[in-house]
């Protein structure tokens, strides 16, 4: 299975390949889960060692923040 996120930057469309854990984490955040709930949902089924999970979370959030993926939700947007 392939997981990816599609986003736009400076009027250009890009895609970002995601691990299953990253996809579940982002999906949980999109649904409105707290950060703790999202991390738990993202990595509940993961076989990764705890240290690798920590590293993956750190690198994901660093990259996603740099890409501008975290923003205030638009009023009335239910997606």
PDB file of C-alpha atoms in Angstrom:
ATOM      1  CA  UNK A   1       0.000   0.000   0.000  1.00  0.00           C
ATOM      2  CA  UNK A   2       1.187   3.510  -0.790  1.00  0.00           C
ATOM      3  CA  UNK A   3       0.428   6.463   1.443  1.00  0.00           C
ATOM      4  CA  UNK A   4       1.037  10.029   0.388  1.00  0.00           C
ATOM      5  CA  UNK A   5       0.013  13.560   1.175  1.00  0.00           C
ATOM      6  CA  UNK A   6      -0.592  16.020  -1.640  1.00  0.00           C
ATOM      7  CA  UNK A   7       0.040  19.675  -0.944  1.00  0.00           C
ATOM      8  CA  UNK A   8       0.579  22.944  -2.719  1.00  0.00           C
ATOM      9  CA  UNK A   9       3.548  25.272  -2.245  1.00  0.00           C
ATOM     10  CA  UNK A  10       3.925  28.519  -4.188  1.00  0.00           C
ATOM     11  CA  UNK A  11       1.239  27.458  -6.674  1.00  0.00           C
ATOM     12  CA  UNK A  12       2.945  24.132  -7.383  1.00  0.00           C
ATOM     13  CA  UNK A  13       1.479  20.759  -6.372  1.00  0.00           C
ATOM     14  CA  UNK A  14       3.754  18.278  -4.604  1.00  0.00           C
ATOM     15  CA  UNK A  15       3.308  14.906  -2.997  1.00  0.00           C
ATOM     16  CA  UNK A  16       5.017  13.579   0.092  1.00  0.00           C
ATOM     17  CA  UNK A  17       5.414   9.828   0.525  1.00  0.00           C
ATOM     18  CA  UNK A  18       4.257   8.705   3.975  1.00  0.00           C
ATOM     19  CA  UNK A  19       4.858   5.641   6.095  1.00  0.00           C
ATOM     20  CA  UNK A  20       1.697   3.928   7.383  1.00  0.00           C
ATOM     21  CA  UNK A  21       2.463   5.391  10.825  1.00  0.00           C
ATOM     22  CA  UNK A  22       2.761   8.924   9.435  1.00  0.00           C
ATOM     23  CA  UNK A  23      -0.494   8.521   7.533  1.00  0.00           C
ATOM     24  CA  UNK A  24      -2.380   7.311  10.634  1.00  0.00           C
ATOM     25  CA  UNK A  25      -0.870  10.145  12.690  1.00  0.00           C
ATOM     26  CA  UNK A  26      -1.901  12.828  10.192  1.00  0.00           C
ATOM     27  CA  UNK A  27      -5.339  11.269   9.745  1.00  0.00           C
ATOM     28  CA  UNK A  28      -5.927  11.316  13.508  1.00  0.00           C
ATOM     29  CA  UNK A  29      -4.879  14.977  13.685  1.00  0.00           C
ATOM     30  CA  UNK A  30      -7.186  15.805  10.768  1.00  0.00           C
ATOM     31  CA  UNK A  31     -10.073  14.206  12.684  1.00  0.00           C
ATOM     32  CA  UNK A  32      -9.356  16.509  15.633  1.00  0.00           C
ATOM     33  CA  UNK A  33      -7.548  14.109  17.956  1.00  0.00           C
ATOM     34  CA  UNK A  34      -5.224  15.534  20.569  1.00  0.00           C
ATOM     35  CA  UNK A  35      -1.510  15.202  19.920  1.00  0.00           C
ATOM     36  CA  UNK A  36      -1.257  12.308  22.373  1.00  0.00           C
ATOM     37  CA  UNK A  37      -4.212  10.492  20.827  1.00  0.00           C
ATOM     38  CA  UNK A  38      -2.799  11.028  17.333  1.00  0.00           C
ATOM     39  CA  UNK A  39       0.634   9.670  18.247  1.00  0.00           C
ATOM     40  CA  UNK A  40      -0.980   6.675  19.920  1.00  0.00           C
ATOM     41  CA  UNK A  41      -3.198   6.036  16.875  1.00  0.00           C
ATOM     42  CA  UNK A  42      -0.287   6.465  14.499  1.00  0.00           C
ATOM     43  CA  UNK A  43       2.057   4.066  16.203  1.00  0.00           C
ATOM     44  CA  UNK A  44      -0.277   1.614  17.990  1.00  0.00           C
ATOM     45  CA  UNK A  45       0.273  -1.054  15.324  1.00  0.00           C
ATOM     46  CA  UNK A  46       3.916  -0.211  14.695  1.00  0.00           C
ATOM     47  CA  UNK A  47       6.657  -2.769  15.204  1.00  0.00           C
ATOM     48  CA  UNK A  48       9.290  -0.013  15.373  1.00  0.00           C
ATOM     49  CA  UNK A  49      11.445   0.213  18.504  1.00  0.00           C
ATOM     50  CA  UNK A  50      10.534   3.093  20.815  1.00  0.00           C
ATOM     51  CA  UNK A  51      13.698   5.049  19.963  1.00  0.00           C
ATOM     52  CA  UNK A  52      12.907   4.879  16.225  1.00  0.00           C
ATOM     53  CA  UNK A  53       9.330   5.972  16.901  1.00  0.00           C
ATOM     54  CA  UNK A  54      10.632   9.020  18.785  1.00  0.00           C
ATOM     55  CA  UNK A  55      13.026   9.874  15.959  1.00  0.00           C
ATOM     56  CA  UNK A  56      10.320   9.452  13.319  1.00  0.00           C
ATOM     57  CA  UNK A  57       7.900  11.696  15.223  1.00  0.00           C
ATOM     58  CA  UNK A  58      10.555  14.397  15.610  1.00  0.00           C
ATOM     59  CA  UNK A  59      11.580  14.331  11.952  1.00  0.00           C
ATOM     60  CA  UNK A  60       7.965  14.234  10.731  1.00  0.00           C
ATOM     61  CA  UNK A  61       6.851  17.224  12.738  1.00  0.00           C
ATOM     62  CA  UNK A  62       9.968  19.176  11.792  1.00  0.00           C
ATOM     63  CA  UNK A  63       9.370  18.525   8.079  1.00  0.00           C
ATOM     64  CA  UNK A  64       5.614  19.106   8.259  1.00  0.00           C
ATOM     65  CA  UNK A  65       6.060  22.380  10.122  1.00  0.00           C
ATOM     66  CA  UNK A  66       8.589  23.569   7.527  1.00  0.00           C
ATOM     67  CA  UNK A  67       6.105  22.683   4.782  1.00  0.00           C
ATOM     68  CA  UNK A  68       3.428  24.757   6.510  1.00  0.00           C
ATOM     69  CA  UNK A  69       1.070  21.858   7.093  1.00  0.00           C
ATOM     70  CA  UNK A  70       0.048  23.060  10.548  1.00  0.00           C
ATOM     71  CA  UNK A  71      -2.373  25.929  10.530  1.00  0.00           C
ATOM     72  CA  UNK A  72      -5.570  27.090  12.152  1.00  0.00           C
ATOM     73  CA  UNK A  73      -8.625  25.274  10.735  1.00  0.00           C
ATOM     74  CA  UNK A  74     -10.877  27.249   8.441  1.00  0.00           C
ATOM     75  CA  UNK A  75     -14.281  28.023  10.022  1.00  0.00           C
ATOM     76  CA  UNK A  76     -16.962  25.649   8.780  1.00  0.00           C
ATOM     77  CA  UNK A  77     -14.482  23.301   7.041  1.00  0.00           C
ATOM     78  CA  UNK A  78     -15.533  19.744   7.887  1.00  0.00           C
ATOM     79  CA  UNK A  79     -12.901  17.912   5.808  1.00  0.00           C
TER      80      UNK A  79
END
